[in-house]
Every structure is written in C-alpha cells, then in structure tokens.
Short mmCIF file of C-alpha atoms and ligand atoms in Angstrom, two decimals:
data_model
loop_
_atom_site.label_atom_id
_atom_site.label_comp_id
_atom_site.label_asym_id
_atom_site.label_seq_id
_atom_site.Cartn_x
_atom_site.Cartn_y
_atom_site.Cartn_z
CA MET A 1498 107.85 104.71 110.65
CA LEU A 1499 108.54 101.76 111.98
CA ILE A 1500 105.64 99.23 111.05
CA ARG A 1501 106.78 96.87 108.29
CA PRO A 1502 104.65 94.64 106.15
CA ALA A 1503 104.91 90.80 106.88
CA ALA A 1504 107.07 90.33 103.62
CA ASP A 1505 109.90 92.50 105.30
CA ILE A 1506 110.01 90.60 108.50
CA ARG A 1507 113.46 89.50 109.46
CA SER A 1508 113.96 85.77 109.37
CA SER A 1509 115.06 86.06 113.00
CA GLU A 1510 111.50 87.04 113.73
CA LEU A 1511 110.07 83.90 111.91
CA THR A 1512 108.75 80.88 113.81
CA PRO A 1513 111.81 78.61 114.21
CA GLU A 1514 111.19 75.48 112.04
CA ALA A 1515 111.27 72.99 115.09
CA ALA A 1516 108.38 75.29 116.90
CA TYR A 1517 106.56 74.88 113.52
CA TRP A 1518 106.39 71.30 113.32
CA ASN A 1519 105.32 71.01 116.85
CA ARG A 1520 102.52 73.22 116.14
CA ARG A 1521 101.69 71.46 112.92
CA ASP A 1522 101.40 68.10 114.98
CA TRP A 1523 99.03 70.11 117.34
CA LEU A 1524 97.01 71.62 114.59
CA ALA A 1525 96.55 68.10 112.65
CA ALA A 1526 95.22 66.80 115.83
CA ALA A 1527 93.03 69.66 116.61
CA GLY A 1528 92.03 70.83 113.38
CA GLY A 1529 89.34 68.34 112.36
CA ALA A 1530 87.42 69.13 115.48
CA PHE A 1531 87.80 72.77 115.15
CA ALA A 1532 86.96 72.97 111.32
CA ALA A 1533 83.61 70.91 112.10
CA SER A 1534 82.53 73.59 114.63
CA ALA A 1535 84.06 76.59 113.22
CA LEU A 1536 81.09 77.93 111.30
CA VAL A 1537 78.50 76.82 114.14
CA PRO A 1538 78.05 79.07 117.18
CA GLY A 1539 78.46 77.25 120.17
CA SER A 1540 81.16 76.33 122.71
CA LEU A 1541 84.43 75.23 121.37
CA ARG A 1542 87.33 73.60 122.95
CA ALA A 1543 90.44 72.56 121.10
CA LEU A 1544 93.05 70.70 122.53
CA ALA A 1545 96.29 72.73 123.11
CA GLN A 1546 99.84 71.39 123.37
CA GLY A 1547 100.95 70.27 126.66
CA GLY A 1548 101.38 73.34 129.32
CA SER A 1549 99.47 75.78 127.04
CA PRO A 1550 95.97 76.90 127.81
CA VAL A 1551 93.15 75.61 125.82
CA ALA A 1552 91.58 77.72 123.39
CA GLN A 1553 87.67 78.15 124.14
CA GLY A 1554 84.70 80.22 123.18
CA THR A 1555 82.26 81.08 120.66
CA PRO A 1556 83.65 81.47 117.11
CA TYR A 1557 82.75 84.81 115.60
CA GLY A 1558 83.05 85.24 111.92
CA LEU A 1559 85.57 82.39 111.33
CA GLN A 1560 86.40 81.04 108.04
CA PRO A 1561 87.07 77.51 106.94
CA GLY A 1562 90.69 76.71 107.98
CA ASP A 1563 90.68 79.22 110.66
CA LYS A 1564 92.26 77.88 113.59
CA PRO A 1565 93.00 79.41 116.89
CA THR A 1566 96.82 81.13 116.83
CA PRO A 1567 98.94 78.97 119.27
CA TRP A 1568 99.29 80.72 122.81
CA GLU A 1569 103.11 81.19 122.12
CA ASP A 1570 102.37 83.21 119.14
CA VAL A 1571 99.52 85.19 120.76
CA THR A 1572 101.58 86.00 123.57
CA GLY A 1573 105.01 86.27 121.84
CA TYR A 1574 104.67 88.09 118.72
CA ASN A 1575 103.00 91.64 119.85
CA ASN A 1576 102.80 95.16 118.88
CA PHE A 1577 103.05 97.35 122.04
CA TYR A 1578 105.36 100.20 121.44
CA GLU A 1579 105.11 101.33 125.29
CA PHE A 1580 107.49 98.10 125.71
CA GLY A 1581 109.60 98.28 122.75
CA THR A 1582 109.18 98.33 118.70
CA GLY A 1583 110.36 94.70 118.13
CA LYS A 1584 107.83 92.01 118.08
CA GLU A 1585 109.46 90.08 120.90
CA ASP A 1586 110.10 93.15 123.04
CA PRO A 1587 106.68 93.51 124.86
CA ALA A 1588 106.74 89.82 126.30
CA GLU A 1589 110.26 90.46 127.69
CA LEU A 1590 110.17 94.19 128.71
CA ALA A 1591 106.44 94.08 130.07
CA LYS A 1592 107.45 91.26 132.45
CA GLY A 1593 107.67 93.56 135.48
CA PHE A 1594 104.64 95.68 134.65
CA ASN A 1595 101.95 95.51 137.52
CA PRO A 1596 98.48 96.24 136.14
CA LYS A 1597 96.94 96.15 139.64
CA PRO A 1598 95.21 98.26 141.01
CA TRP A 1599 93.85 99.71 137.79
CA THR A 1600 91.42 102.62 137.57
CA VAL A 1601 89.21 103.42 134.35
CA LYS A 1602 87.81 107.01 133.98
CA VAL A 1603 84.82 107.24 131.78
CA ASP A 1604 83.66 110.87 131.25
CA GLY A 1605 82.92 113.54 128.68
CA LEU A 1606 79.36 113.68 127.01
CA VAL A 1607 77.66 111.12 129.52
CA LYS A 1608 75.12 111.41 132.31
CA LYS A 1609 76.97 109.14 134.47
CA ALA A 1610 81.04 109.90 134.57
CA ALA A 1611 82.80 107.79 137.00
CA ASP A 1612 86.14 106.67 138.10
CA TYR A 1613 86.00 102.74 138.26
CA GLN A 1614 88.16 100.06 139.88
CA LEU A 1615 88.69 97.41 137.11
CA GLU A 1616 86.81 94.94 139.25
CA ASP A 1617 83.77 97.19 139.32
CA PHE A 1618 83.97 98.26 135.91
CA ILE A 1619 83.91 94.66 134.42
CA LYS A 1620 82.45 92.07 136.75
CA PRO A 1621 83.94 88.62 136.21
CA SER A 1622 80.36 86.99 136.12
CA LYS A 1623 79.83 89.05 132.74
CA LEU A 1624 82.88 87.92 130.97
CA GLU A 1625 82.31 85.75 127.77
CA ASP A 1626 84.87 83.84 125.57
CA ARG A 1627 84.88 84.84 121.97
CA ILE A 1628 87.13 83.75 119.25
CA TYR A 1629 87.72 86.46 116.62
CA ARG A 1630 90.02 87.06 113.72
CA HIS A 1631 92.80 89.65 114.18
CA ARG A 1632 94.59 91.53 111.15
CA CYS A 1633 97.13 93.76 111.70
CA VAL A 1634 97.96 96.62 109.42
CA GLU A 1635 101.27 94.95 108.76
CA ALA A 1636 99.70 92.19 106.60
CA TRP A 1637 99.76 89.57 109.03
CA SER A 1638 96.87 87.87 111.05
CA MET A 1639 95.98 85.85 113.95
CA VAL A 1640 92.89 84.03 115.48
CA ILE A 1641 92.64 84.85 119.01
CA PRO A 1642 90.47 83.48 121.88
CA TRP A 1643 89.61 86.49 123.91
CA ARG A 1644 87.84 86.72 127.08
CA GLY A 1645 85.94 90.16 127.72
CA ILE A 1646 82.47 91.88 127.32
CA PRO A 1647 80.90 94.04 124.63
CA LEU A 1648 82.14 97.65 125.02
CA ALA A 1649 78.34 98.79 124.46
CA ASP A 1650 77.54 97.24 127.83
CA VAL A 1651 80.05 99.79 129.80
CA LEU A 1652 79.18 102.56 127.36
CA LYS A 1653 75.25 102.26 128.12
CA ARG A 1654 75.92 102.19 131.92
CA ALA A 1655 77.63 105.88 131.39
CA GLU A 1656 74.49 107.03 129.55
CA PRO A 1657 75.95 108.98 126.58
CA THR A 1658 74.09 112.15 125.97
CA SER A 1659 72.61 113.00 122.49
CA GLN A 1660 75.67 115.01 121.69
CA ALA A 1661 78.19 112.25 122.03
CA LYS A 1662 79.21 111.17 118.64
CA PHE A 1663 82.50 109.32 119.12
CA VAL A 1664 84.65 107.57 121.87
CA GLU A 1665 88.13 108.34 122.54
CA PHE A 1666 90.30 105.84 124.32
CA THR A 1667 93.77 106.52 126.25
CA THR A 1668 96.43 104.24 127.18
CA LEU A 1669 98.36 104.65 130.54
CA PHE A 1670 100.97 107.22 130.38
CA ASP A 1671 103.67 106.32 133.01
CA PRO A 1672 107.33 106.22 131.42
CA ARG A 1673 108.46 104.65 134.39
CA ARG A 1674 106.45 101.62 134.21
CA MET A 1675 106.28 101.60 130.26
CA PRO A 1676 109.86 102.06 129.29
CA GLY A 1677 109.08 102.53 125.74
CA GLN A 1678 107.50 105.87 126.33
CA ALA A 1679 110.81 107.24 127.03
CA LEU A 1680 111.41 107.11 123.32
CA ARG A 1681 109.43 109.64 121.07
CA VAL A 1682 108.41 106.81 118.47
CA LEU A 1683 104.94 107.89 119.01
CA ASP A 1684 103.54 110.95 120.69
CA TRP A 1685 102.29 109.46 123.89
CA PRO A 1686 99.94 108.51 125.35
CA TYR A 1687 98.57 106.22 122.78
CA VAL A 1688 95.02 107.25 121.86
CA GLU A 1689 92.29 105.79 119.65
CA GLY A 1690 88.84 106.64 118.71
CA LEU A 1691 85.40 104.90 117.21
CA ARG A 1692 82.47 106.60 115.93
CA LEU A 1693 79.75 105.78 118.49
CA ASP A 1694 77.78 103.26 116.30
CA GLU A 1695 81.17 101.31 115.94
CA ALA A 1696 81.67 101.47 119.63
CA MET A 1697 77.99 100.24 120.43
CA HIS A 1698 78.42 97.36 117.66
CA PRO A 1699 78.13 93.86 119.45
CA LEU A 1700 81.28 92.89 118.05
CA THR A 1701 83.31 95.36 119.68
CA LEU A 1702 84.97 93.94 122.76
CA LEU A 1703 86.70 95.11 125.77
CA ALA A 1704 88.97 92.13 126.63
CA THR A 1705 90.37 91.37 129.81
CA GLY A 1706 91.76 87.95 129.01
CA VAL A 1707 92.84 85.49 126.32
CA TYR A 1708 92.86 81.83 126.20
CA GLY A 1709 90.80 81.79 129.46
CA ARG A 1710 93.27 83.47 131.25
CA ASP A 1711 93.79 87.30 132.65
CA LEU A 1712 95.74 89.21 129.77
CA PRO A 1713 99.47 88.71 129.72
CA ASN A 1714 100.98 92.21 129.92
CA GLN A 1715 102.08 92.13 126.56
CA ASN A 1716 98.62 92.00 125.25
CA GLY A 1717 97.46 95.04 126.81
CA ALA A 1718 96.75 94.17 130.60
CA PRO A 1719 94.61 94.54 132.27
CA LEU A 1720 91.89 95.86 129.69
CA ARG A 1721 92.15 96.39 125.87
CA LEU A 1722 90.08 96.82 123.00
CA HIS A 1723 89.36 94.31 120.02
CA VAL A 1724 87.54 95.57 116.95
CA PRO A 1725 87.85 92.62 114.73
CA TRP A 1726 86.75 94.26 111.36
CA LYS A 1727 89.71 97.03 111.61
CA TYR A 1728 93.29 96.86 111.60
CA GLY A 1729 94.98 95.96 114.75
CA PHE A 1730 96.10 99.45 115.72
CA LYS A 1731 92.52 100.42 116.56
CA SER A 1732 92.61 97.80 119.43
CA ILE A 1733 94.28 99.96 121.82
CA LYS A 1734 95.66 98.41 125.02
CA SER A 1735 96.03 99.22 128.79
CA ILE A 1736 93.23 101.46 128.54
CA VAL A 1737 92.88 104.26 131.58
CA HIS A 1738 90.36 106.71 130.03
CA ILE A 1739 87.33 106.39 127.95
CA ARG A 1740 85.85 109.74 126.92
CA LEU A 1741 82.56 110.33 125.10
CA VAL A 1742 83.20 113.32 122.60
CA ASP A 1743 81.27 115.18 119.80
CA LYS A 1744 84.27 115.33 117.37
CA GLN A 1745 86.09 112.76 115.53
CA PRO A 1746 89.44 112.02 117.91
CA ARG A 1747 92.67 111.93 116.51
CA ASN A 1748 94.36 108.78 116.78
CA SER A 1749 98.18 107.88 117.39
CA TRP A 1750 99.02 106.38 114.12
CA GLN A 1751 97.00 109.00 112.20
CA LEU A 1752 98.92 111.65 113.98
CA SER A 1753 102.21 110.06 113.29
CA SER A 1754 101.70 109.28 109.60
CA PRO A 1755 98.53 110.86 108.34
CA ASN A 1756 99.09 109.76 104.68
CA GLU A 1757 99.47 106.25 105.88
CA TYR A 1758 96.86 105.68 108.46
CA GLY A 1759 93.32 107.23 108.60
CA PHE A 1760 90.66 107.00 111.41
CA TYR A 1761 88.45 104.25 110.09
CA SER A 1762 91.16 101.74 109.31
CA ASN A 1763 88.65 99.19 108.35
CA VAL A 1764 90.40 96.10 106.65
CA ASN A 1765 89.89 96.63 103.07
CA PRO A 1766 92.09 94.33 100.55
CA GLU A 1767 91.18 96.79 97.80
CA VAL A 1768 93.04 99.96 99.48
CA ASP A 1769 96.71 99.25 99.51
CA HIS A 1770 98.90 100.89 102.14
CA PRO A 1771 101.13 103.23 100.42
CA ARG A 1772 104.08 101.21 100.99
CA TRP A 1773 102.69 97.74 100.55
CA SER A 1774 99.55 95.83 99.33
CA GLN A 1775 96.60 94.76 101.66
CA ALA A 1776 95.31 92.18 99.41
CA SER A 1777 96.84 89.24 101.27
CA GLU A 1778 98.13 88.38 104.80
CA ARG A 1779 100.41 85.75 106.37
CA ARG A 1780 98.64 83.92 109.12
CA ILE A 1781 101.38 83.66 112.10
CA GLY A 1782 102.40 80.14 112.68
CA GLU A 1783 101.64 79.54 109.02
CA PHE A 1784 103.71 79.77 105.88
CA ALA A 1785 101.17 80.17 103.16
CA ARG A 1786 99.62 83.50 102.60
CA ARG A 1787 95.72 83.88 102.38
CA LYS A 1788 93.48 86.44 100.72
CA THR A 1789 92.64 89.17 103.13
CA LEU A 1790 88.69 89.56 103.28
CA MET A 1791 86.78 92.80 103.09
CA PHE A 1792 86.04 94.02 106.69
CA ASN A 1793 88.29 91.13 107.73
CA GLY A 1794 85.34 88.64 107.15
CA TYR A 1795 82.82 90.63 109.08
CA ALA A 1796 81.35 92.44 106.31
CA ASP A 1797 77.78 90.95 106.76
CA GLN A 1798 77.70 92.27 110.34
CA VAL A 1799 79.42 95.92 109.65
CA ALA A 1800 79.37 96.96 106.21
CA SER A 1801 75.77 98.69 106.58
CA MET A 1802 77.62 101.31 109.17
CA TYR A 1803 79.49 102.53 105.97
CA SER A 1804 76.98 102.47 103.27
CA GLY A 1805 77.32 105.53 101.09
CA MET A 1806 81.02 106.39 102.23
CA ASP A 1807 83.71 106.62 99.87
CA LEU A 1808 86.20 103.84 101.60
CA ARG A 1809 89.19 104.82 99.51
CA LYS A 1810 88.89 108.57 101.01
CA ASN A 1811 87.60 107.25 104.47
CA TYR A 1812 90.69 104.81 104.97
N1 MTE B 896 97.90 99.84 122.03
C1 MTE B 896 99.06 100.58 122.74
N2 MTE B 896 98.67 101.10 123.62
N3 MTE B 896 100.18 100.51 121.92
C2 MTE B 896 100.64 99.90 120.97
O1 MTE B 896 101.69 99.87 120.48
N4 MTE B 896 99.76 98.42 118.85
C3 MTE B 896 98.37 98.04 118.28
C4 MTE B 896 97.41 97.58 119.18
N5 MTE B 896 97.32 98.36 120.21
C5 MTE B 896 99.44 99.04 120.21
C6 MTE B 896 98.03 99.11 120.87
C7 MTE B 896 98.77 97.20 117.21
S1 MTE B 896 99.55 97.96 115.96
C8 MTE B 896 98.40 96.03 117.08
S2 MTE B 896 98.41 95.18 115.59
C9 MTE B 896 97.72 95.37 118.20
O2 MTE B 896 97.65 96.04 119.46
C10 MTE B 896 98.38 94.10 118.54
O3 MTE B 896 97.74 93.34 119.72
P1 MTE B 896 98.22 91.89 119.92
O4 MTE B 896 99.91 92.24 120.58
O5 MTE B 896 97.52 91.42 121.31
O6 MTE B 896 98.31 91.00 119.01
#
C-alpha cells in the first residue's frame, strides 16, 4: 500500500523554503481581498504571482482563512498512479500524454446511451468556475479553482431508468500512454463509484479545467470528477466511461485494501484511517495543520443524504 499520511512525507517532497516565502508574499497581498469575499457567493479574482494563472470562480463552502492553493502546487503535487506513485511523477511522466481526441461512453441503465466526443459531451459555453476544498485521504488538503459542469447535467441528458441506483466511472486503460499501468500497483483500470443521489448532487463537478485553463495532464485531462465532501480518491481522473448500474460498484482503493478504504469515503475527522488519524490535515503550501471538518466543510449541503447511516460502518 503506497498511500502515506502527510506526517510521513519525505522532506524532499516538502515545499522548498524559498518557494514558500514567495508564496507567502503573494498570499499576504491577495489574502485580504480573498478573505473578505470567501464566504460571500460571487465572482472572485485573486492576484497570482507573475506567470501563474489567476484563481477565479465562485467560492463553494470555503472557510475563513481558505485561500486558493498556488498553481505550482495544484499542478506539481499530484496523485495519479497511471503516471507514477511519487507526488512529482505525474507532472513529469504525463508530459507527453495527448488527451485529444477523447471519447466518453455513457451507458448502462439509461434511455439514451451514447458515445460522445468530449466537445459534444461538455459544451464550453456551459462551463463554470468554482472554488472547492479538496481533502486527500493522506491527510493533506488544497483549495482548487476548478472549471467544469455539474455531473447531474450530463446524467440527466442520458435519462437514467428507475432501476439505476449507482454510477460507475472508469479511467482510460492504455499502458502505452499511461506508463504506470505497466506496474501492478492497482488493478487497472482505475474505477470509482457514487450512489445516484451523490452523483446528482449539485456540488458534484465534472471538471475539464483548473485555474481557468484546460486541465493539465497530471490533474486528469481532459475530464475528471471532483466530489468535495469525499476523500480525493473518489475524484477519478481521465474518465472514458460512465455507467449507470443497479448494484454498488467496487472501487479501486477498496479492491486493493478493503479494510482501509470503503465505498463512501466521506471526509470524517471522527473515523481514523487504520494507520493514521483523520482529525487534522496539512494544507499544501502551508506549515500549520488545521482541523479536518465533517464532510470537509460541506455538512450543511450533504449530511442529509446519510441520515440514519452508521458512518463508522459505511466509511
Ligand atoms: N484517478 C486516477 N485515475 N488515478 C489516480 O491515481 N488518484 C486519486 C484521485 N483520482 C487517482 C485518481 C487521489 S488519491 C487523489 S487525492 C486525487 O485524484 C488527486 O487529484 P489532484 O492530483 O488533482 O490533486
């Protein structure tokens, strides 16, 4: 099992001090404006360091003190095992990956199954910029300005039948283009699942961009999920297949370590990972740890979907 908690991260993976001070200067300049608008819906523009794109979008569920994680970290510190297991591997090993053209298949328990070219699947005019919190199961977190559309929009278009209860997502399987798939670190292709109500929730985003640009390959180009109240591994990258099903799908991490990773994977500071605490997290680009919030700060929007469920059992 390769996932390690933030406390175990090698010092070589930590942000070099010089870069940290640059960021701090930037955050000091941008922080005031951001903090003032963070809790108010509306468009947000924060100044970025020269050369880096500008964080833009409507803040969703941000907490006081949340600031967009710098572009360099969002695109330089990644989990994408198809391109290596080190945090800096995907940015390097995915450089030559070409995500165009891209076809997405939507089928299963739907009235309108189809294969779509990406540009027909998600019309650029429908894209929204939304800033979300992102909490990895390894106890680190980020704040990310995604560009995408609610998953519900594309699911509704397919017209799920009354038998559809879950949605299964699959990443591209092509070891010639995704060199990490030559290693048996996971049972490829990467698969994930959501209950239909979770998939239809207005916060669940299909992202095609970040920081106002098309997704860099290491972030899951050209199309990935972001489910902000769940641990990051639910947010599957480089999706080629969306299937509506009647049974709970297996998901890659649950298949690989069933006693450590469940189907729901809702962020829950009260349920520890068997090998580390989930009570706090390290925000990438900062040193101080912060408390982890129930449902990653989205409890008001999503807790009702789990009422009556034992969240220790359904982890
Ligand atoms: N999707 C695929 N196909 N392969 C992966 O290895 N890693 C997951 C998730 N989606 C992963 C994936 C994990 S563990 C996390 S935390 C997020 O992607 C990381 O997304 P980011 O690199 O954009 O922060």
